[in-house]
Amino acid sequence: MEIRGAVSLVTGGAQGLGLAIAGHLADKGSTVVVADVNADALARLPGGLEGVRMDVTIPEETKAVTADILERHGRLDILVNNAGMIFSEPFVNIMNPAAMMHDYGHFRDSLRVNLDSVFIVSSAAVEQMVRRRIKGVIVNISSISARGNEGQTAYSAAKAGVNAMTVAWSKELGRWGIRCNAVAPGFIDTDSTRGALSESIVKHVQSSTPLRRLGRPSEVAQAVAAIIENDFLNGVVFDVNGGLII
Amino acid sequence: MDKRFLALLSEVFGLRECDIHPGLKKADVGTWDSLRQMDLVTTLEREYEVALDIPDILRMISVAGILEVLQEKGVVVGN
């Protein structure tokens, strides 16, 4: 798909990785709508990006936003499901005998934000694509943690679910000309990563990565664009991790 | 029903052409599920260059129904 002239929706696009992706698509000539729950971050969006407040876990909001995009721009070609939240909690914490096990509420919350959200937003977007016979592209932002990362039971499960949905949708939606792929970043140098990991863990990750550094948001954005532009890529989970295997 | 139409339905539903007749209904064909219905729609749109909307698709639950919709779109499926 030619990015120039396409209409894109990037969820969680007001900061960090999402902002890098949104900016890159805009630089390549796409009209980009950034949906985010963070009103302050939306207010700081750079020029060229169109911001809209949306909670990706509320179906009615996502339906309203996608319908509005269709109304104002006439189409929706690209959906980047980037919204999510890194979440870490050990399955067993022996240092907390009163509540030793992973909190079930936290588990459900993480799945809601990182997995349900992808289902909810994609449902709204794909309905519009199918009804209007738009041969669109969905790019889900997965994670290296989908392989199962210690200390991240919920986040790993959510991202593994995202990978599975990606493949299922690639098979089911291909007949409509809609492609679905995922990008699975390794450890990327964002505020989100720095906030979730201690400095010592970051150093350990860097030394474990064959390229000996964290990834840059722009490198993930380039991968997203490459997937959009290659019309024969479908059902792929594309690792962008500097060679790190967990 | 012409050879082209029979071949399309045969391919979509995995049926022998000799088993396809106007009286055949969705309920009679085990492979005619919602996924195959989508294949049917995209195949007909591509092959006959027609646009099928949701009401059309909902009516296409028998071979007779498919023929009726195609006829309304100006497609001639001859003998």
Coordinates of C-alpha atoms in Angstrom, one line a residue:
Chain A
M1 CA 0.0 0.0 0.0
E2 CA 1.2 3.5 -0.8
I3 CA 1.4 5.4 2.5
R4 CA 1.2 8.7 0.7
G5 CA -2.5 9.7 0.6
A6 CA -3.7 6.9 2.9
V7 CA -5.6 7.6 6.1
S8 CA -4.2 6.1 9.2
L9 CA -5.3 5.6 12.8
V10 CA -2.6 5.1 15.4
T11 CA -3.8 4.2 18.9
G12 CA -1.8 5.3 21.8
G13 CA 0.0 7.6 19.4
A14 CA 0.4 10.7 21.5
Q15 CA 3.7 9.7 23.0
G16 CA 6.6 7.3 22.9
L17 CA 6.5 4.5 20.3
G18 CA 3.1 5.5 19.0
L19 CA 4.1 9.0 18.4
A20 CA 7.2 7.9 16.5
I21 CA 5.0 5.7 14.3
A22 CA 2.4 8.4 13.8
G23 CA 5.1 10.9 12.9
H24 CA 6.8 8.6 10.5
L25 CA 3.6 7.8 8.6
A26 CA 2.8 11.5 8.4
D27 CA 6.3 12.2 7.1
K28 CA 5.6 9.6 4.4
G29 CA 2.4 11.5 3.3
S30 CA -0.4 9.8 5.3
T31 CA -3.2 11.6 7.0
V32 CA -2.7 10.4 10.5
V33 CA -5.3 10.4 13.3
V34 CA -3.8 9.9 16.7
A35 CA -6.1 8.4 19.2
D36 CA -5.0 8.5 22.8
V37 CA -6.5 8.5 26.3
N38 CA -4.0 11.1 27.5
A39 CA -5.5 14.5 26.9
D40 CA -2.3 16.3 27.9
A41 CA -0.2 14.4 25.5
L42 CA -2.8 15.0 22.8
A43 CA -2.6 18.7 23.4
R44 CA 1.2 18.6 22.8
L45 CA 0.9 16.7 19.5
P46 CA 3.2 18.2 16.8
G47 CA 1.7 19.8 13.8
G48 CA 0.5 17.5 11.0
L49 CA -1.1 15.0 13.4
E50 CA -4.7 15.0 14.2
G51 CA -5.5 14.1 17.8
V52 CA -8.7 12.5 19.2
R53 CA -9.4 11.3 22.7
M54 CA -10.3 7.7 22.7
D55 CA -10.3 4.9 25.3
V56 CA -9.4 1.8 23.4
T57 CA -11.1 -0.4 25.9
I58 CA -14.6 1.1 25.3
P59 CA -16.2 -0.2 22.2
E60 CA -18.7 2.7 21.8
E61 CA -15.8 5.2 21.8
T62 CA -13.8 3.3 19.2
K63 CA -16.9 2.9 16.9
A64 CA -17.6 6.6 17.2
V65 CA -14.0 7.6 16.4
T66 CA -13.7 5.3 13.4
A67 CA -17.1 6.5 12.1
D68 CA -15.9 10.0 12.5
I69 CA -12.8 9.3 10.5
L70 CA -14.8 7.9 7.7
E71 CA -17.1 10.8 7.8
R72 CA -14.3 13.4 7.7
H73 CA -11.8 11.7 5.5
G74 CA -13.9 9.3 3.5
R75 CA -11.8 6.3 4.3
L76 CA -9.6 4.4 6.8
D77 CA -6.7 2.5 5.2
I78 CA -4.3 1.8 8.0
L79 CA -4.8 0.8 11.6
V80 CA -1.9 0.7 14.0
N81 CA -2.9 -0.9 17.3
N82 CA -0.2 0.5 19.4
A83 CA -2.0 1.4 22.6
G84 CA -1.1 -0.7 25.6
M85 CA 0.8 -0.6 28.8
I86 CA 3.9 -2.6 29.9
F87 CA 3.0 -4.5 33.0
S88 CA 5.3 -6.5 35.2
E89 CA 4.5 -8.6 38.3
P90 CA 6.0 -11.9 39.3
F91 CA 3.6 -14.9 39.3
V92 CA 5.0 -15.8 42.8
N93 CA 6.5 -13.2 45.2
I94 CA 7.9 -15.1 48.1
M95 CA 8.7 -11.8 49.8
N96 CA 5.0 -11.0 50.2
P97 CA 3.6 -14.1 52.0
A98 CA 0.3 -12.3 52.7
A99 CA -0.4 -12.0 49.0
M100 CA 2.2 -14.2 47.4
M101 CA 0.6 -14.8 44.1
H102 CA 0.1 -12.5 41.1
D103 CA -3.0 -10.4 41.6
Y104 CA -5.9 -11.7 39.4
G105 CA -7.3 -8.2 39.1
H106 CA -4.0 -6.9 37.7
F107 CA -3.9 -9.9 35.3
R108 CA -7.4 -9.0 34.0
D109 CA -6.5 -5.3 33.8
S110 CA -3.4 -6.0 31.7
L111 CA -5.3 -8.3 29.3
R112 CA -8.0 -5.6 28.9
V113 CA -5.6 -2.9 28.0
N114 CA -3.1 -4.9 25.9
L115 CA -5.3 -7.6 24.3
D116 CA -9.0 -6.7 24.5
S117 CA -8.2 -3.2 23.2
V118 CA -6.7 -4.7 20.0
F119 CA -9.9 -6.7 19.5
I120 CA -12.2 -3.7 20.2
V121 CA -10.5 -1.2 18.0
S122 CA -9.9 -3.7 15.1
S123 CA -13.6 -4.7 15.3
A124 CA -14.6 -1.1 14.7
A125 CA -12.1 -0.4 11.9
V126 CA -12.6 -3.7 10.1
E127 CA -16.3 -3.3 10.0
Q128 CA -15.9 -0.1 8.2
M129 CA -13.2 -1.6 5.8
V130 CA -15.4 -4.5 4.9
R131 CA -18.6 -2.5 4.5
R132 CA -16.8 -0.1 2.2
R133 CA -14.5 -2.7 0.5
I134 CA -11.4 -0.9 1.7
K135 CA -8.3 -3.1 1.2
G136 CA -6.8 -1.9 4.4
V137 CA -3.8 -2.9 6.6
I138 CA -3.7 -3.6 10.3
V139 CA -0.4 -3.5 12.1
N140 CA -0.6 -4.8 15.7
I141 CA 2.3 -3.7 18.0
S142 CA 3.2 -6.9 19.9
S143 CA 6.3 -7.4 22.0
I144 CA 9.3 -9.7 22.4
S145 CA 7.5 -10.7 25.7
A146 CA 4.9 -12.6 23.6
R147 CA 7.5 -15.4 23.8
G148 CA 7.0 -15.5 27.6
N149 CA 9.0 -13.2 29.7
E150 CA 9.6 -13.9 33.4
G151 CA 7.9 -11.4 35.6
Q152 CA 5.4 -10.6 32.9
T153 CA 2.8 -13.3 33.0
A154 CA -0.1 -11.0 32.1
Y155 CA 1.8 -8.9 29.5
S156 CA 3.3 -11.9 27.9
A157 CA -0.1 -13.6 27.7
A158 CA -1.7 -10.5 26.2
K159 CA 1.0 -10.1 23.6
A160 CA 0.9 -13.8 22.7
G161 CA -2.8 -13.3 22.2
V162 CA -2.2 -10.3 19.9
N163 CA 0.1 -12.5 17.8
A164 CA -2.6 -15.2 17.6
M165 CA -5.2 -12.7 16.6
T166 CA -2.9 -11.3 14.0
V167 CA -2.5 -14.7 12.3
A168 CA -6.2 -15.5 12.6
W169 CA -7.2 -12.2 11.1
S170 CA -4.7 -12.5 8.3
K171 CA -6.4 -15.7 7.3
E172 CA -9.9 -14.5 7.7
L173 CA -9.6 -11.0 6.3
G174 CA -7.3 -11.8 3.4
R175 CA -10.3 -12.6 1.2
W176 CA -11.4 -9.0 1.5
G177 CA -7.9 -7.8 0.6
I178 CA -7.3 -6.7 4.2
R179 CA -3.8 -7.6 5.5
C180 CA -2.9 -8.1 9.2
N181 CA 0.6 -8.2 10.6
A182 CA 2.4 -7.5 13.8
V183 CA 5.6 -5.9 14.8
A184 CA 7.2 -7.3 17.9
P185 CA 9.7 -4.8 19.4
G186 CA 12.4 -5.9 21.7
F187 CA 13.5 -3.4 24.3
I188 CA 13.1 0.1 22.9
D189 CA 14.4 3.3 24.4
T190 CA 11.2 5.0 25.5
D191 CA 9.9 6.6 28.7
S192 CA 7.6 3.6 29.0
T193 CA 10.5 1.1 29.0
R194 CA 12.6 3.2 31.3
G195 CA 9.7 3.6 33.7
A196 CA 9.0 -0.2 33.7
L197 CA 12.6 -1.4 34.1
S198 CA 15.2 -0.6 36.7
E199 CA 18.5 0.8 35.4
S200 CA 20.3 -2.5 36.2
I201 CA 17.8 -4.4 34.2
V202 CA 18.2 -2.0 31.3
K203 CA 22.0 -2.6 31.4
H204 CA 21.4 -6.3 31.5
V205 CA 19.1 -6.1 28.5
Q206 CA 21.7 -4.1 26.6
S207 CA 24.5 -6.5 27.3
S208 CA 22.3 -9.5 26.3
T209 CA 21.3 -7.9 23.0
P210 CA 23.6 -8.9 20.2
L211 CA 23.6 -5.2 19.0
R212 CA 24.4 -4.1 22.6
R213 CA 21.9 -1.4 22.7
L214 CA 18.2 -0.6 23.1
G215 CA 16.2 -0.1 19.9
R216 CA 15.1 3.4 18.8
P217 CA 11.4 4.2 18.3
S218 CA 12.2 5.3 14.8
E219 CA 13.4 1.8 14.0
V220 CA 10.1 0.3 15.0
A221 CA 8.3 3.0 13.0
Q222 CA 10.3 2.0 9.9
A223 CA 9.3 -1.6 10.4
V224 CA 5.6 -0.6 10.6
A225 CA 6.0 1.4 7.4
A226 CA 7.7 -1.5 5.6
I227 CA 4.9 -3.8 6.5
I228 CA 2.3 -1.4 5.2
E229 CA 4.2 -0.9 1.9
N230 CA 4.7 -4.5 1.1
D231 CA 1.4 -5.8 -0.3
F232 CA 2.4 -9.5 0.0
L233 CA 3.2 -9.5 3.8
N234 CA 0.3 -11.0 5.7
G235 CA 0.1 -12.9 9.0
V236 CA 3.7 -12.1 9.9
V237 CA 5.0 -11.2 13.3
F238 CA 8.0 -9.1 12.5
D239 CA 10.7 -9.0 15.2
V240 CA 12.5 -5.8 15.8
N241 CA 14.7 -6.7 18.7
G242 CA 18.4 -6.3 17.8
G243 CA 18.8 -10.1 17.8
L244 CA 17.7 -10.5 21.4
I245 CA 16.1 -13.8 22.2
I246 CA 14.3 -14.3 25.6
Chain B
M1 CA -26.8 -22.0 -15.0
D2 CA -23.7 -21.7 -17.1
K3 CA -20.4 -23.5 -16.7
R4 CA -18.6 -20.4 -15.2
F5 CA -21.2 -20.0 -12.5
L6 CA -21.2 -23.7 -11.6
A7 CA -17.4 -23.7 -11.5
L8 CA -17.4 -20.7 -9.1
L9 CA -19.8 -22.3 -6.7
S10 CA -18.1 -25.6 -7.0
E11 CA -14.8 -24.0 -6.0
V12 CA -16.2 -21.9 -3.1
F13 CA -18.2 -24.7 -1.5
G14 CA -16.2 -27.7 -2.6
L15 CA -19.2 -29.3 -4.3
R16 CA -19.4 -31.3 -7.5
E17 CA -20.9 -29.2 -10.3
C18 CA -23.5 -31.9 -10.9
D19 CA -24.8 -31.4 -7.3
I20 CA -25.5 -27.7 -7.8
H21 CA -29.0 -26.7 -8.7
P22 CA -31.3 -23.7 -8.0
G23 CA -33.1 -25.5 -5.1
L24 CA -29.9 -26.0 -3.2
K25 CA -29.9 -24.1 0.1
K26 CA -27.3 -23.0 2.6
A27 CA -28.7 -25.4 5.2
D28 CA -28.2 -28.3 2.8
V29 CA -24.5 -27.7 2.4
G30 CA -22.2 -28.5 5.3
T31 CA -19.4 -26.3 4.0
W32 CA -21.6 -23.3 3.5
D33 CA -20.7 -21.4 6.6
S34 CA -20.2 -17.7 7.3
L35 CA -16.5 -17.9 6.1
R36 CA -17.5 -19.5 2.8
Q37 CA -20.3 -16.9 2.5
M38 CA -17.6 -14.3 2.6
D39 CA -15.6 -16.2 -0.1
L40 CA -18.8 -16.4 -2.1
V41 CA -19.3 -12.6 -1.9
T42 CA -15.7 -11.7 -2.8
T43 CA -15.6 -14.3 -5.6
L44 CA -18.8 -13.0 -7.2
E45 CA -17.8 -9.4 -6.8
R46 CA -14.4 -10.1 -8.5
E47 CA -15.7 -12.4 -11.2
Y48 CA -18.8 -10.5 -12.2
E49 CA -17.6 -7.0 -11.3
V50 CA -20.6 -6.3 -9.2
A51 CA -21.0 -4.6 -5.8
L52 CA -23.0 -6.6 -3.2
D53 CA -24.3 -4.8 -0.2
I54 CA -25.4 -6.4 3.1
P55 CA -29.1 -6.9 2.2
D56 CA -27.9 -8.7 -1.0
I57 CA -25.6 -10.9 1.0
L58 CA -28.3 -11.8 3.5
R59 CA -30.5 -13.0 0.6
M60 CA -27.9 -15.2 -0.9
I61 CA -28.7 -18.3 1.2
S62 CA -29.7 -20.5 -1.7
V63 CA -28.5 -21.0 -5.3
A64 CA -31.8 -19.5 -6.4
G65 CA -31.2 -16.5 -4.1
I66 CA -27.7 -16.0 -5.6
L67 CA -29.1 -16.1 -9.1
E68 CA -31.8 -13.7 -8.2
V69 CA -29.4 -11.1 -6.8
L70 CA -27.0 -11.5 -9.7
Q71 CA -29.9 -11.0 -12.2
E72 CA -30.9 -7.8 -10.4
K73 CA -27.3 -6.6 -10.8
G74 CA -27.6 -7.2 -14.6
V75 CA -25.5 -10.4 -14.6
V76 CA -26.8 -13.1 -17.0
V77 CA -26.1 -16.6 -15.8
G78 CA -27.3 -18.5 -18.8
N79 CA -27.7 -22.2 -19.5

